[in-house]
């Protein structure tokens, strides 16, 4: 089947930039999503990018899409302790398929 | 703004017991989903419903049944719980299949 892969852990210092990477295999994906999950909570849609775009910026968040390499990244500028969470990338063709999630830890 | 509401939040079952997880959404969404979340495995789709009265199996449907009696509600039933069903269960909804989904808070189920 098609897979969405992410590294499981990322640790950064407060104020630094965080970059969370994701690779996917389904070239027919139309949308790619980033979700955030805080402890004890459900997933919350953070941002998304349409497959014909290369980049999308939304305040501190920048999403980059390399469709040729099937690589998606989420950059969080000026990372804060409140950004500590698990971040999931997901691709949408027919159904939505999720990666395993990257646990971001922000150290003071 | 309630969004997607799941009950219960926590549940402990003995092997062989049955239970139903309830989910309701107030966003008038057509599509509803049940996922399970296990460590290191992300979210896996159990069942999907495109509309009232219709359901489709997802990636891991064995041991589960679902019911979409109306547009708002989508329930997940475990007829005979097994320890392998220990997981966190999430209900979600979206306007259409595969569109950006809104998630409930989750149900942490432990089967002993």
Coordinates of N, CA, C and O in Angstrom, one line a residue, chain A residues 5-106:
Chain A
X5 N 5.6 8.7 5.5 CA 6.7 8.4 6.5 C 7.2 9.7 7.1 O 7.4 10.7 6.4
X6 N 7.4 9.7 8.4 CA 8.0 10.8 9.1 C 8.9 10.3 10.2 O 8.8 9.2 10.6
X7 N 9.9 11.1 10.5 CA 10.8 10.8 11.6 C 9.9 10.9 12.9 O 9.0 11.7 13.0
X8 N 10.2 10.1 13.9 CA 9.4 10.1 15.1 C 9.6 11.2 16.1 O 8.7 11.5 16.9
X9 N 10.8 11.7 16.2 CA 11.2 12.7 17.2 C 12.0 13.9 16.6 O 12.8 13.7 15.7
X10 N 11.8 15.0 17.2 CA 12.5 16.2 16.9 C 12.6 17.1 18.2 O 11.6 17.3 18.8
X11 N 13.8 17.5 18.5 CA 14.0 18.4 19.7 C 14.7 19.7 19.2 O 15.7 19.6 18.5
X12 N 14.2 20.8 19.6 CA 14.8 22.1 19.3 C 14.8 23.0 20.5 O 14.1 22.7 21.5
X13 N 15.5 24.1 20.5 CA 15.6 25.0 21.5 C 14.5 26.1 21.2 O 14.3 26.5 20.1
X14 N 14.0 26.7 22.3 CA 13.0 27.8 22.1 C 13.6 28.9 21.3 O 14.8 29.3 21.6
X15 N 12.9 29.4 20.4 CA 13.4 30.5 19.5 C 14.0 30.0 18.2 O 14.1 30.8 17.3
X16 N 14.4 28.8 18.2 CA 15.0 28.2 16.9 C 13.9 27.9 16.0 O 12.7 27.9 16.3
X17 N 14.2 27.6 14.7 CA 13.3 27.1 13.8 C 13.2 25.6 13.8 O 14.2 24.9 14.1
X18 N 12.0 25.0 13.6 CA 11.8 23.6 13.6 C 11.4 23.2 12.2 O 10.7 23.9 11.5
X19 N 12.0 22.1 11.7 CA 11.6 21.6 10.4 C 11.2 20.2 10.5 O 12.0 19.3 10.9
X20 N 10.0 19.9 10.2 CA 9.5 18.5 10.3 C 9.2 18.0 8.8 O 8.6 18.7 8.0
X21 N 9.8 16.9 8.5 CA 9.8 16.3 7.2 C 8.9 15.2 7.0 O 8.6 14.4 8.0
X22 N 8.4 15.0 5.8 CA 7.4 13.9 5.5 C 7.7 13.5 4.1 O 7.9 14.3 3.2
X23 N 7.6 12.2 3.8 CA 7.6 11.7 2.5 C 6.4 10.8 2.2 O 5.9 10.2 3.2
X24 N 5.9 10.9 1.0 CA 4.7 10.1 0.7 C 4.9 9.4 -0.6 O 5.9 9.8 -1.4
X25 N 4.1 8.5 -1.0 CA 4.4 7.7 -2.2 C 3.3 7.8 -3.2 O 3.5 7.4 -4.4
X26 N 2.1 8.3 -2.8 CA 1.0 8.4 -3.8 C 1.0 9.7 -4.6 O 0.7 10.7 -4.1
X27 N 1.5 9.5 -5.9 CA 1.7 10.7 -6.7 C 0.3 11.4 -7.1 O 0.3 12.5 -7.6
X28 N -0.8 10.7 -6.9 CA -2.1 11.3 -7.2 C -2.7 12.0 -6.1 O -3.8 12.5 -6.2
X29 N -2.0 12.2 -5.0 CA -2.5 13.0 -3.8 C -2.8 14.4 -4.3 O -2.0 15.0 -5.0
X30 N -4.0 14.8 -3.9 CA -4.4 16.2 -4.3 C -4.2 17.2 -3.3 O -3.9 18.4 -3.6
X31 N -4.3 16.8 -2.0 CA -4.0 17.7 -0.9 C -3.1 17.1 0.1 O -3.1 15.8 0.2
X32 N -2.2 17.9 0.7 CA -1.4 17.3 1.8 C -1.6 18.2 3.0 O -1.7 19.4 2.9
X33 N -1.7 17.6 4.2 CA -2.1 18.3 5.4 C -1.1 18.1 6.5 O -0.3 17.1 6.5
X34 N -1.1 19.1 7.4 CA -0.4 19.0 8.6 C -1.4 19.2 9.7 O -2.1 20.1 9.8
X35 N -1.3 18.2 10.7 CA -2.2 18.2 11.9 C -1.3 18.3 13.1 O -0.2 17.8 13.1
X36 N -1.8 18.9 14.1 CA -1.1 19.0 15.4 C -1.9 18.3 16.5 O -3.2 18.5 16.5
X37 N -1.3 17.5 17.3 CA -2.0 16.8 18.4 C -1.3 17.2 19.7 O -0.1 16.8 19.9
X38 N -2.0 17.9 20.6 CA -1.5 18.2 21.9 C -1.8 17.0 22.8 O -2.8 16.3 22.5
X39 N -1.1 16.9 24.0 CA -1.4 15.8 24.9 C -2.9 15.6 25.3 O -3.5 16.6 25.7
X40 N -3.4 14.4 25.1 CA -4.8 14.2 25.6 C -5.8 14.8 24.7 O -7.0 14.8 25.1
X41 N -5.4 15.2 23.5 CA -6.4 15.9 22.6 C -6.5 15.2 21.3 O -5.6 14.4 20.9
X42 N -7.5 15.6 20.5 CA -7.6 15.1 19.1 C -6.7 15.8 18.2 O -5.9 16.7 18.6
X43 N -6.7 15.5 17.0 CA -5.9 16.2 16.0 C -6.5 17.4 15.5 O -7.8 17.5 15.3
X44 N -5.7 18.5 15.4 CA -6.2 19.8 14.9 C -5.6 20.1 13.6 O -4.3 20.1 13.5
X45 N -6.3 20.5 12.6 CA -5.8 20.9 11.3 C -4.9 22.1 11.5 O -5.4 23.2 12.0
X46 N -3.7 22.1 11.1 CA -2.8 23.2 11.2 C -2.7 24.0 9.9 O -2.9 25.2 9.9
X47 N -2.5 23.3 8.8 CA -2.4 23.9 7.5 C -2.5 22.8 6.5 O -2.4 21.6 6.8
X48 N -2.6 23.2 5.2 CA -2.7 22.3 4.1 C -2.1 22.9 2.9 O -2.0 24.2 2.8
X49 N -1.8 22.1 1.9 CA -1.3 22.7 0.6 C -1.9 21.8 -0.5 O -2.0 20.6 -0.4
X50 N -2.3 22.5 -1.5 CA -2.8 21.8 -2.7 C -1.6 21.3 -3.5 O -0.5 21.9 -3.5
X51 N -1.8 20.2 -4.2 CA -0.7 19.5 -4.8 C 0.0 20.3 -6.0 O 1.1 20.0 -6.4
X52 N -0.7 21.4 -6.5 CA -0.1 22.1 -7.5 C 0.7 23.4 -7.0 O 1.1 24.2 -7.8
X53 N 0.9 23.4 -5.7 CA 1.6 24.5 -5.1 C 3.0 24.0 -4.6 O 3.1 22.9 -4.3
X54 N 3.9 25.0 -4.5 CA 5.3 24.6 -4.0 C 5.4 25.0 -2.6 O 6.2 24.4 -1.8
X55 N 4.7 26.1 -2.2 CA 5.0 26.7 -0.9 C 3.7 27.4 -0.4 O 2.9 27.9 -1.2
X56 N 3.5 27.3 0.9 CA 2.4 28.1 1.5 C 2.9 28.6 2.8 O 3.5 27.9 3.6
X57 N 2.7 29.9 3.1 CA 3.1 30.5 4.3 C 1.9 31.0 5.1 O 1.0 31.6 4.5
X58 N 1.9 30.7 6.4 CA 0.8 31.2 7.2 C 1.4 31.6 8.6 O 1.7 30.7 9.4
X59 N 1.7 32.8 8.8 CA 2.3 33.4 10.0 C 3.7 32.6 10.2 O 4.6 32.8 9.4
X60 N 3.8 31.9 11.3 CA 5.1 31.3 11.6 C 5.3 30.0 10.9 O 6.3 29.3 11.0
X61 N 4.3 29.5 10.2 CA 4.3 28.2 9.5 C 4.6 28.4 8.0 O 4.0 29.2 7.3
X62 N 5.6 27.6 7.5 CA 5.8 27.5 6.1 C 5.8 26.0 5.7 O 6.5 25.2 6.2
X63 N 5.0 25.8 4.7 CA 4.9 24.4 4.1 C 5.6 24.4 2.8 O 5.3 25.3 1.9
X64 N 6.5 23.5 2.6 CA 7.2 23.3 1.3 C 6.8 22.0 0.7 O 6.8 21.0 1.4
X65 N 6.5 21.9 -0.6 CA 6.1 20.7 -1.3 C 7.0 20.5 -2.5 O 7.1 21.4 -3.3
X66 N 7.7 19.4 -2.5 CA 8.5 19.0 -3.6 C 7.8 17.8 -4.2 O 8.0 16.6 -3.8
X67 N 7.0 18.0 -5.2 CA 6.2 17.0 -5.8 C 7.0 15.9 -6.5 O 6.6 14.7 -6.5
X68 N 8.1 16.3 -7.1 CA 8.9 15.4 -7.8 C 9.5 14.3 -6.9 O 9.5 13.2 -7.2
X69 N 10.0 14.8 -5.7 CA 10.5 13.9 -4.7 C 9.5 13.4 -3.8 O 9.8 12.6 -2.8
X70 N 8.3 13.8 -3.9 CA 7.2 13.5 -2.9 C 7.6 13.7 -1.5 O 7.6 12.9 -0.6
X71 N 8.1 15.0 -1.3 CA 8.6 15.4 0.0 C 7.8 16.6 0.5 O 7.7 17.6 -0.3
X72 N 7.4 16.6 1.7 CA 6.6 17.7 2.3 C 7.3 18.1 3.6 O 7.8 17.2 4.3
X73 N 7.4 19.4 3.8 CA 8.0 19.8 5.1 C 7.2 20.9 5.7 O 6.5 21.7 5.0
X74 N 7.3 21.0 7.0 CA 6.6 22.0 7.8 C 7.7 22.7 8.6 O 8.4 22.1 9.4
X75 N 7.9 24.0 8.4 CA 8.8 24.8 9.1 C 8.1 25.7 10.1 O 7.1 26.4 9.7
X76 N 8.5 25.7 11.4 CA 7.9 26.5 12.4 C 9.0 27.5 12.8 O 10.0 27.1 13.3
X77 N 8.7 28.8 12.5 CA 9.7 29.8 12.9 C 9.5 30.2 14.3 O 8.4 30.1 14.9
X78 N 10.7 30.6 15.0 CA 10.6 31.1 16.4 C 9.8 30.1 17.2 O 8.8 30.5 17.9
X79 N 10.2 28.9 17.3 CA 9.5 27.8 18.0 C 9.3 28.1 19.5 O 10.3 28.5 20.1
X80 N 8.1 28.0 20.0 CA 7.8 28.2 21.3 C 7.5 26.9 22.1 O 7.2 25.9 21.5
X81 N 7.5 27.0 23.4 CA 7.2 25.8 24.2 C 5.8 25.3 23.9 O 5.5 24.1 24.0
X82 N 4.9 26.2 23.6 CA 3.6 25.8 23.3 C 3.4 25.1 21.9 O 2.4 24.5 21.6
X83 N 4.5 25.0 21.2 CA 4.5 24.3 19.9 C 4.8 22.8 20.2 O 4.7 22.0 19.3
X84 N 5.2 22.4 21.4 CA 5.5 21.0 21.7 C 4.2 20.2 21.5 O 3.2 20.5 22.1
X85 N 4.3 19.2 20.7 CA 3.1 18.4 20.3 C 3.6 17.3 19.3 O 4.8 17.2 19.0
X86 N 2.7 16.5 18.9 CA 2.9 15.6 17.8 C 2.3 16.2 16.6 O 1.2 16.6 16.5
X87 N 3.1 16.1 15.5 CA 2.7 16.7 14.2 C 2.6 15.6 13.2 O 3.5 14.8 13.0
X88 N 1.4 15.5 12.6 CA 1.1 14.5 11.6 C 1.0 15.1 10.2 O 0.3 16.1 10.0
X89 N 1.7 14.5 9.3 CA 1.4 14.8 7.9 C 0.4 13.8 7.3 O 0.3 12.7 7.8
X90 N -0.4 14.2 6.4 CA -1.4 13.3 5.8 C -1.6 13.7 4.3 O -1.5 14.8 3.9
X91 N -1.8 12.7 3.5 CA -2.0 12.9 2.1 C -3.5 12.5 1.8 O -4.0 11.6 2.4
X92 N -4.0 13.2 0.8 CA -5.4 12.9 0.4 C -5.4 12.5 -1.1 O -5.1 13.3 -1.9
X93 N -5.8 11.3 -1.4 CA -6.2 11.0 -2.7 C -7.7 10.7 -2.7 O -8.5 11.6 -3.0
X94 N -8.1 9.5 -2.3 CA -9.5 9.3 -2.0 C -9.7 9.4 -0.5 O -10.4 10.3 -0.1
X95 N -9.0 8.6 0.2 CA -9.1 8.7 1.7 C -7.9 9.5 2.2 O -6.9 9.8 1.4
X96 N -7.9 9.9 3.4 CA -6.7 10.6 4.0 C -5.8 9.5 4.7 O -6.3 8.6 5.4
X97 N -4.5 9.6 4.4 CA -3.6 8.6 5.0 C -2.6 9.4 5.8 O -2.0 10.3 5.3
X98 N -2.4 8.9 7.0 CA -1.6 9.7 8.0 C -0.2 9.0 8.2 O 0.0 7.8 8.1
X99 N 0.8 9.9 8.4 CA 2.1 9.4 8.9 C 2.0 9.0 10.4 O 0.9 9.2 11.0
X100 N 3.1 8.5 10.9 CA 3.1 8.0 12.3 C 3.2 9.2 13.3 O 3.0 9.0 14.5
X101 N 3.5 10.4 12.8 CA 3.6 11.5 13.7 C 5.0 11.8 14.2 O 5.8 10.9 14.4
X102 N 5.4 13.1 14.3 CA 6.7 13.5 14.8 C 6.4 14.2 16.1 O 5.7 15.2 16.1
X103 N 7.1 13.7 17.1 CA 6.9 14.4 18.4 C 8.0 15.5 18.5 O 9.2 15.2 18.6
X104 N 7.5 16.7 18.6 CA 8.4 17.9 18.7 C 8.5 18.3 20.2 O 7.5 18.5 20.8
X105 N 9.7 18.3 20.6 CA 10.0 18.8 22.0 C 10.7 20.1 21.9 O 11.7 20.2 21.2
X106 N 10.2 21.1 22.6 CA 10.9 22.4 22.6 C 11.5 22.7 24.0 O 10.7 22.7 25.0

